Amino acid sequence: MVVVMKPGASDDDVRQVVEKIQSHGMDAHVSRGKETTIIGVIGDEREIDFDSLGALPHVDRAMPVLKPFKYVSREVCPQDRTVNVEGVEIGKDLVFIAGPCSVEDEDTTLRIAEQVRQAGAAIFRAGAYKPRTSPWSFQGLREKGLQILANVKREIGLPICTEIIDTADIETVGKHTDVYQVGMRNMRNYALLSKLGKTRKPVLLKRGDSATLNEWLAAADYIVRNGNENVILCERGIRTFETYTRNTLDLNAVVGAKIESCLPVLADPSHGTGKANMVPAASKASIAAGADGLMLEVHVEPAEAWSDAAQTITPQELEDIVETCKKLREL
Ligand code: PEP
Ligand code: MN
């Protein structure tokens, strides 16, 4: 951390800051310039709240030099990490996680699962607990939905990825899923992230729609610092001034997450665009940008989907995307 004093700060003002730093077990290196004094904090800056230094009189600002995340950073974890989901090596194999937005009736859900499997998906997705913006929208089939997912796994053989929205459901959902999905609304639910860190099951962490890259990676650190290294990142679009699309799929974040962290990074062009006719191009762009795979909303009859119909593609479209993306990955 670097502390910049206000112009004209006296020796006493500087001493006050140095003493505060030392009281946290760290050393201070004072560099007195003609107009400004700068104090370098030597030691683990995470031991001290930089806001409390910034609030001292005659301190102009206190700036961290370390990143807000550690365990998932390239410094601590230089090698790319892979996450194994029932034999699927996410980060190594190009992976497609596909299925409807919500778990629907058993017959439809099984038909979708069979067709996405044939189209090349390695993991089935569908939400049993739906965190909807309006409390009046369909909230998911909940435990009945989990039961249907268990049947999909048994009948179709695909591993399951489904969303967890409440710490109280970790055990119940964990019995029926192979990957816990943390959605964009819960990326900042640090109690949920910490508890998922105590499990060993893979966690797919979607980026919050207003989260910076650093905030997203710091959220991943909440899971890893509690002991669970099996984290998969998923860029799903952010809010911008653009209204043509539901969200703006941020391909910079795919590239940035690969540069800054060792975790596998997926992209979700379905939520990232909100428009089925944009999903194929956004899928290809994501793989070209270095994504390790895609999460896609797919339905046998997209117009009939119980949620997110406008962004849902057909199994045939999924198959075309899989074929093209495999070639792009090779390139
Ligand atoms: C979803 O995957 O259906 C979902 C709700 O995603 P997000 O959290 O990215 O909005
Ligand atoms: Mn959805």
CSV table of C-alpha atoms and ligand atoms in Angstrom, one decimal:
chain,number,residue,atom,x,y,z
A,1,MET,CA,0.0,0.0,0.0
A,2,VAL,CA,1.2,3.5,-0.7
A,3,VAL,CA,0.0,6.5,1.4
A,4,VAL,CA,0.3,9.9,-0.1
A,5,MET,CA,0.3,12.8,2.4
A,6,LYS,CA,-1.3,16.2,1.7
A,7,PRO,CA,1.1,19.0,0.7
A,8,GLY,CA,2.4,20.7,3.8
A,9,ALA,CA,2.0,17.7,6.1
A,10,SER,CA,4.3,18.1,9.1
A,11,ASP,CA,6.7,15.6,10.6
A,12,ASP,CA,4.1,14.9,13.4
A,13,ASP,CA,1.4,14.1,10.8
A,14,VAL,CA,3.8,11.7,9.1
A,15,ARG,CA,4.7,10.1,12.4
A,16,GLN,CA,1.1,9.5,13.2
A,17,VAL,CA,0.7,7.6,10.0
A,18,VAL,CA,3.9,5.6,10.6
A,19,GLU,CA,2.8,4.7,14.1
A,20,LYS,CA,-0.6,3.5,12.8
A,21,ILE,CA,1.1,1.3,10.2
A,22,GLN,CA,3.5,-0.1,12.9
A,23,SER,CA,0.7,-0.8,15.3
A,24,HIS,CA,-0.6,-3.4,12.7
A,25,GLY,CA,2.8,-5.1,12.7
A,26,MET,CA,4.1,-3.6,9.5
A,27,ASP,CA,7.0,-1.3,8.6
A,28,ALA,CA,6.8,2.1,6.9
A,29,HIS,CA,9.2,3.6,4.4
A,30,VAL,CA,9.0,7.4,4.3
A,31,SER,CA,10.0,9.2,1.2
A,32,ARG,CA,10.0,13.0,1.6
A,33,GLY,CA,9.8,15.0,-1.6
A,34,LYS,CA,9.8,18.7,-2.1
A,35,GLU,CA,6.0,19.0,-2.2
A,36,THR,CA,4.7,15.6,-1.2
A,37,THR,CA,5.6,12.9,1.2
A,38,ILE,CA,4.9,9.3,0.2
A,39,ILE,CA,4.9,6.4,2.7
A,40,GLY,CA,5.3,2.8,1.5
A,41,VAL,CA,3.7,0.1,3.7
A,42,ILE,CA,6.0,-2.9,4.0
A,43,GLY,CA,4.3,-6.2,5.0
A,44,ASP,CA,1.0,-7.8,4.0
A,45,GLU,CA,-1.2,-4.8,3.3
A,46,ARG,CA,-4.3,-7.0,3.7
A,47,GLU,CA,-3.7,-6.7,7.5
A,48,ILE,CA,-4.8,-3.1,7.5
A,49,ASP,CA,-7.9,-1.3,6.2
A,50,PHE,CA,-6.6,1.3,3.8
A,51,ASP,CA,-9.8,3.4,4.3
A,52,SER,CA,-8.8,3.9,7.9
A,53,LEU,CA,-5.3,5.2,6.8
A,54,GLY,CA,-7.0,7.4,4.1
A,55,ALA,CA,-9.2,9.0,6.8
A,56,LEU,CA,-6.3,10.2,8.9
A,57,PRO,CA,-5.8,14.0,8.9
A,58,HIS,CA,-3.2,15.2,6.3
A,59,VAL,CA,-3.5,12.0,4.3
A,60,ASP,CA,-4.5,12.7,0.8
A,61,ARG,CA,-5.1,9.0,-0.3
A,62,ALA,CA,-4.1,5.5,0.5
A,63,MET,CA,-3.9,3.1,-2.4
A,64,PRO,CA,-3.5,-0.7,-2.4
A,65,VAL,CA,-0.8,-2.1,-4.6
A,66,LEU,CA,-1.9,-5.7,-4.3
A,67,LYS,CA,-4.9,-7.1,-6.1
A,68,PRO,CA,-8.1,-7.7,-4.1
A,69,PHE,CA,-7.7,-11.4,-4.8
A,70,LYS,CA,-4.9,-13.8,-4.1
A,71,TYR,CA,-5.7,-17.5,-4.3
A,72,VAL,CA,-7.0,-17.4,-7.9
A,73,SER,CA,-4.3,-15.0,-9.1
A,74,ARG,CA,-1.5,-15.9,-11.5
A,75,GLU,CA,1.0,-15.0,-8.8
A,76,VAL,CA,-0.2,-17.7,-6.5
A,77,CYS,CA,-1.5,-20.1,-9.1
A,78,PRO,CA,0.6,-19.6,-12.3
A,79,GLN,CA,-0.6,-22.9,-14.0
A,80,ASP,CA,-4.0,-23.1,-15.6
A,81,ARG,CA,-6.3,-25.0,-13.4
A,82,THR,CA,-8.8,-27.6,-14.7
A,83,VAL,CA,-12.0,-28.6,-12.9
A,84,ASN,CA,-13.2,-32.2,-13.2
A,85,VAL,CA,-16.9,-32.7,-13.4
A,86,GLU,CA,-17.7,-36.4,-13.6
A,87,GLY,CA,-14.8,-37.0,-16.0
A,88,VAL,CA,-15.3,-33.7,-18.0
A,89,GLU,CA,-12.1,-31.7,-17.6
A,90,ILE,CA,-13.2,-28.1,-17.7
A,91,GLY,CA,-10.3,-25.9,-18.8
A,92,LYS,CA,-8.8,-28.7,-20.9
A,93,ASP,CA,-11.7,-30.1,-22.9
A,94,LEU,CA,-13.9,-27.6,-24.8
A,95,VAL,CA,-17.1,-27.9,-22.8
A,96,PHE,CA,-20.7,-27.1,-23.6
A,97,ILE,CA,-23.2,-26.8,-20.8
A,98,ALA,CA,-26.6,-26.7,-22.3
A,99,GLY,CA,-30.3,-27.0,-21.4
A,100,PRO,CA,-33.4,-24.9,-20.7
A,101,CYS,CA,-33.4,-21.9,-18.5
A,102,SER,CA,-35.7,-23.6,-16.0
A,103,VAL,CA,-36.4,-27.3,-15.2
A,104,GLU,CA,-39.8,-27.9,-16.9
A,105,ASP,CA,-42.1,-31.0,-16.8
A,106,GLU,CA,-40.2,-34.3,-16.8
A,107,ASP,CA,-41.1,-35.3,-20.3
A,108,THR,CA,-39.9,-32.0,-21.9
A,109,THR,CA,-36.8,-31.8,-19.7
A,110,LEU,CA,-35.8,-35.4,-20.7
A,111,ARG,CA,-36.4,-34.7,-24.4
A,112,ILE,CA,-34.2,-31.5,-24.2
A,113,ALA,CA,-31.5,-33.4,-22.3
A,114,GLU,CA,-31.3,-36.2,-24.9
A,115,GLN,CA,-31.1,-33.8,-27.8
A,116,VAL,CA,-28.4,-31.5,-26.2
A,117,ARG,CA,-26.4,-34.6,-25.5
A,118,GLN,CA,-26.6,-35.7,-29.1
A,119,ALA,CA,-25.7,-32.1,-30.2
A,120,GLY,CA,-22.5,-32.3,-28.2
A,121,ALA,CA,-23.2,-30.9,-24.7
A,122,ALA,CA,-21.2,-32.6,-21.9
A,123,ILE,CA,-23.2,-31.1,-19.0
A,124,PHE,CA,-26.9,-30.5,-18.7
A,125,ARG,CA,-28.1,-27.2,-17.2
A,126,ALA,CA,-31.6,-26.1,-15.9
A,127,GLY,CA,-32.6,-24.1,-12.9
A,128,ALA,CA,-34.8,-25.6,-10.3
A,129,TYR,CA,-34.6,-22.5,-8.1
A,130,LYS,CA,-35.0,-19.4,-10.3
A,131,PRO,CA,-33.9,-16.0,-8.9
A,132,ARG,CA,-36.3,-13.9,-10.9
A,133,THR,CA,-36.3,-10.1,-10.9
A,134,SER,CA,-40.0,-10.0,-10.2
A,135,PRO,CA,-41.4,-12.0,-7.2
A,136,TRP,CA,-44.5,-12.6,-9.5
A,137,SER,CA,-42.5,-14.5,-12.2
A,138,PHE,CA,-42.1,-18.3,-12.1
A,139,GLN,CA,-39.7,-19.1,-9.3
A,140,GLY,CA,-38.8,-22.7,-10.4
A,141,LEU,CA,-40.1,-26.1,-9.6
A,142,ARG,CA,-37.7,-26.2,-6.6
A,143,GLU,CA,-37.4,-29.7,-5.0
A,144,LYS,CA,-39.6,-31.3,-7.6
A,145,GLY,CA,-37.2,-29.8,-10.2
A,146,LEU,CA,-34.2,-31.4,-8.4
A,147,GLN,CA,-36.0,-34.7,-8.7
A,148,ILE,CA,-36.4,-34.3,-12.4
A,149,LEU,CA,-32.7,-33.4,-12.7
A,150,ALA,CA,-31.8,-36.6,-10.9
A,151,ASN,CA,-33.9,-38.5,-13.4
A,152,VAL,CA,-32.2,-36.7,-16.3
A,153,LYS,CA,-28.8,-37.8,-15.0
A,154,ARG,CA,-30.0,-41.4,-14.6
A,155,GLU,CA,-31.8,-41.7,-17.9
A,156,ILE,CA,-29.6,-39.5,-20.2
A,157,GLY,CA,-26.3,-39.8,-18.4
A,158,LEU,CA,-25.3,-36.2,-18.4
A,159,PRO,CA,-23.8,-34.5,-15.3
A,160,ILE,CA,-26.0,-31.7,-13.9
A,161,CYS,CA,-25.4,-28.0,-13.3
A,162,THR,CA,-28.1,-26.1,-11.4
A,163,GLU,CA,-28.4,-22.9,-9.5
A,164,ILE,CA,-28.1,-22.5,-5.8
A,165,ILE,CA,-29.7,-19.3,-4.4
A,166,ASP,CA,-29.8,-19.9,-0.6
A,167,THR,CA,-27.3,-21.2,1.9
A,168,ALA,CA,-30.1,-23.2,3.5
A,169,ASP,CA,-30.4,-25.3,0.3
A,170,ILE,CA,-26.7,-26.3,-0.1
A,171,GLU,CA,-27.2,-29.8,1.1
A,172,THR,CA,-30.4,-30.5,-0.7
A,173,VAL,CA,-29.2,-29.1,-4.0
A,174,GLY,CA,-25.8,-30.8,-3.5
A,175,LYS,CA,-27.4,-34.2,-3.5
A,176,HIS,CA,-28.8,-33.7,-7.1
A,177,THR,CA,-26.2,-31.5,-8.8
A,178,ASP,CA,-22.6,-32.1,-10.0
A,179,VAL,CA,-21.9,-28.3,-10.3
A,180,TYR,CA,-23.4,-25.6,-8.1
A,181,GLN,CA,-24.2,-22.6,-10.3
A,182,VAL,CA,-24.0,-19.2,-8.6
A,183,GLY,CA,-25.9,-16.7,-10.7
A,184,MET,CA,-25.1,-13.1,-11.3
A,185,ARG,CA,-27.4,-11.9,-8.6
A,186,ASN,CA,-25.6,-13.9,-6.0
A,187,MET,CA,-22.0,-13.2,-7.0
A,188,ARG,CA,-21.9,-10.8,-4.1
A,189,ASN,CA,-23.5,-13.2,-1.6
A,190,TYR,CA,-20.3,-13.7,0.4
A,191,ALA,CA,-22.0,-16.0,3.0
A,192,LEU,CA,-23.2,-18.3,0.1
A,193,LEU,CA,-19.7,-18.2,-1.5
A,194,SER,CA,-17.9,-19.0,1.8
A,195,LYS,CA,-20.2,-21.9,2.5
A,196,LEU,CA,-19.8,-23.3,-1.0
A,197,GLY,CA,-16.1,-23.1,-0.3
A,198,LYS,CA,-16.5,-25.6,2.5
A,199,THR,CA,-17.9,-28.2,0.0
A,200,ARG,CA,-15.7,-29.9,-2.6
A,201,LYS,CA,-18.2,-29.7,-5.4
A,202,PRO,CA,-17.4,-27.6,-8.5
A,203,VAL,CA,-18.9,-24.1,-8.4
A,204,LEU,CA,-19.7,-22.2,-11.6
A,205,LEU,CA,-19.4,-18.5,-10.6
A,206,LYS,CA,-21.2,-16.2,-12.9
A,207,ARG,CA,-20.1,-12.6,-13.1
A,208,GLY,CA,-22.4,-10.0,-11.5
A,209,ASP,CA,-23.9,-7.7,-14.1
A,210,SER,CA,-22.2,-4.7,-12.5
A,211,ALA,CA,-19.1,-6.4,-11.2
A,212,THR,CA,-15.6,-5.4,-12.3
A,213,LEU,CA,-13.1,-8.1,-13.2
A,214,ASN,CA,-11.4,-7.6,-9.9
A,215,GLU,CA,-14.7,-7.9,-7.9
A,216,TRP,CA,-15.5,-11.1,-9.8
A,217,LEU,CA,-12.1,-12.6,-9.1
A,218,ALA,CA,-12.3,-11.5,-5.4
A,219,ALA,CA,-15.7,-13.3,-5.2
A,220,ALA,CA,-13.9,-16.5,-6.5
A,221,ASP,CA,-11.3,-16.1,-3.8
A,222,TYR,CA,-14.2,-16.3,-1.2
A,223,ILE,CA,-14.8,-19.9,-2.4
A,224,VAL,CA,-11.1,-20.9,-2.7
A,225,ARG,CA,-9.9,-19.5,0.6
A,226,ASN,CA,-12.5,-21.7,2.3
A,227,GLY,CA,-10.9,-24.8,0.8
A,228,ASN,CA,-12.7,-25.4,-2.5
A,229,GLU,CA,-10.4,-24.9,-5.5
A,230,ASN,CA,-13.0,-26.2,-8.0
A,231,VAL,CA,-14.2,-22.9,-9.4
A,232,ILE,CA,-15.2,-22.2,-12.9
A,233,LEU,CA,-15.8,-18.6,-14.0
A,234,CYS,CA,-18.6,-17.6,-16.4
A,235,GLU,CA,-18.9,-14.3,-18.1
A,236,ARG,CA,-22.7,-13.6,-18.8
A,237,GLY,CA,-22.8,-10.0,-19.9
A,238,ILE,CA,-22.9,-6.7,-18.0
A,239,ARG,CA,-25.3,-3.8,-17.9
A,240,THR,CA,-24.3,-0.9,-20.2
A,241,PHE,CA,-26.1,2.0,-21.9
A,242,GLU,CA,-27.0,-0.3,-24.8
A,243,THR,CA,-30.6,-1.4,-24.9
A,244,TYR,CA,-30.6,-3.4,-28.2
A,245,THR,CA,-29.3,-6.4,-26.3
A,246,ARG,CA,-30.4,-7.7,-22.8
A,247,ASN,CA,-26.8,-7.4,-21.6
A,248,THR,CA,-23.4,-6.6,-23.2
A,249,LEU,CA,-21.3,-9.8,-23.4
A,250,ASP,CA,-18.0,-8.6,-22.2
A,251,LEU,CA,-15.3,-10.5,-24.2
A,252,ASN,CA,-12.6,-8.3,-22.6
A,253,ALA,CA,-13.5,-10.0,-19.3
A,254,VAL,CA,-13.0,-13.4,-20.8
A,255,VAL,CA,-9.5,-12.4,-22.0
A,256,GLY,CA,-8.8,-10.5,-18.7
A,257,ALA,CA,-9.9,-13.4,-16.5
A,258,LYS,CA,-7.6,-15.7,-18.4
A,259,ILE,CA,-4.7,-13.3,-18.0
A,260,GLU,CA,-5.3,-12.6,-14.3
A,261,SER,CA,-6.4,-15.9,-13.0
A,262,CYS,CA,-5.7,-19.6,-13.3
A,263,LEU,CA,-9.4,-20.6,-13.4
A,264,PRO,CA,-11.3,-22.0,-16.4
A,265,VAL,CA,-13.4,-19.3,-18.0
A,266,LEU,CA,-16.7,-20.0,-19.8
A,267,ALA,CA,-19.0,-17.5,-21.6
A,268,ASP,CA,-22.8,-17.4,-21.6
A,269,PRO,CA,-23.9,-15.8,-24.9
A,270,SER,CA,-27.6,-16.6,-24.1
A,271,HIS,CA,-27.8,-14.1,-21.2
A,272,GLY,CA,-25.0,-12.1,-22.7
A,273,THR,CA,-27.1,-11.1,-25.7
A,274,GLY,CA,-30.7,-12.0,-24.7
A,275,LYS,CA,-31.4,-12.8,-28.4
A,276,ALA,CA,-31.4,-16.2,-30.0
A,277,ASN,CA,-30.4,-14.9,-33.4
A,278,MET,CA,-27.2,-13.4,-31.9
A,279,VAL,CA,-26.2,-16.4,-29.9
A,280,PRO,CA,-24.3,-18.3,-32.7
A,281,ALA,CA,-22.0,-15.3,-33.5
A,282,ALA,CA,-21.5,-14.4,-29.8
A,283,SER,CA,-20.6,-18.1,-29.2
A,284,LYS,CA,-17.9,-18.2,-31.8
A,285,ALA,CA,-16.5,-14.8,-30.7
A,286,SER,CA,-16.3,-16.1,-27.1
A,287,ILE,CA,-14.3,-19.2,-28.1
A,288,ALA,CA,-12.1,-17.0,-30.4
A,289,ALA,CA,-11.4,-14.8,-27.3
A,290,GLY,CA,-10.2,-17.8,-25.4
A,291,ALA,CA,-13.2,-19.1,-23.5
A,292,ASP,CA,-12.9,-22.7,-22.4
A,293,GLY,CA,-16.5,-23.4,-23.3
A,294,LEU,CA,-20.0,-22.1,-23.3
A,295,MET,CA,-23.2,-22.2,-21.3
A,296,LEU,CA,-26.2,-22.1,-23.6
A,297,GLU,CA,-30.0,-22.1,-23.1
A,298,VAL,CA,-31.5,-24.7,-25.4
A,299,HIS,CA,-35.1,-26.0,-25.8
A,300,VAL,CA,-36.8,-28.3,-28.2
A,301,GLU,CA,-39.4,-25.6,-28.7
A,302,PRO,CA,-37.7,-22.3,-27.8
A,303,ALA,CA,-41.0,-20.3,-28.1
A,304,GLU,CA,-42.6,-22.5,-25.4
A,305,ALA,CA,-39.7,-22.2,-22.9
A,306,TRP,CA,-41.0,-21.4,-19.4
A,307,SER,CA,-38.4,-18.6,-19.0
A,308,ASP,CA,-35.9,-16.8,-21.2
A,309,ALA,CA,-37.6,-17.9,-24.4
A,310,ALA,CA,-36.2,-15.0,-26.5
A,311,GLN,CA,-32.6,-16.1,-26.0
A,312,THR,CA,-33.2,-19.8,-26.3
A,313,ILE,CA,-31.8,-21.8,-29.3
A,314,THR,CA,-32.7,-25.2,-30.8
A,315,PRO,CA,-30.7,-28.4,-30.4
A,316,GLN,CA,-29.8,-28.1,-34.1
A,317,GLU,CA,-28.4,-24.6,-33.6
A,318,LEU,CA,-26.5,-25.9,-30.6
A,319,GLU,CA,-25.0,-28.7,-32.8
A,320,ASP,CA,-23.9,-26.1,-35.4
A,321,ILE,CA,-22.3,-24.0,-32.7
A,322,VAL,CA,-20.4,-27.0,-31.2
A,323,GLU,CA,-19.0,-28.0,-34.6
A,324,THR,CA,-17.8,-24.5,-35.5
A,325,CYS,CA,-16.4,-23.8,-32.0
A,326,LYS,CA,-14.4,-27.1,-32.0
A,327,LYS,CA,-12.7,-25.9,-35.2
A,328,LEU,CA,-12.1,-22.4,-33.7
A,329,ARG,CA,-10.6,-24.0,-30.5
A,330,GLU,CA,-8.1,-26.0,-32.7
A,331,LEU,CA,-7.1,-22.8,-34.5
B,1,PEP,C1,-29.5,-18.6,-15.7
B,1,PEP,O1,-28.5,-19.2,-16.0
B,1,PEP,O2,-30.6,-19.0,-16.1
B,1,PEP,C2,-29.5,-17.3,-14.9
B,1,PEP,C3,-30.4,-16.9,-14.2
B,1,PEP,O3,-28.3,-16.7,-15.2
B,1,PEP,P1,-27.8,-15.3,-14.6
B,1,PEP,O4,-27.5,-15.5,-13.2
B,1,PEP,O5,-26.5,-15.1,-15.4
B,1,PEP,O6,-28.8,-14.2,-14.9
B,2,MN,MN,-32.0,-18.0,-18.0
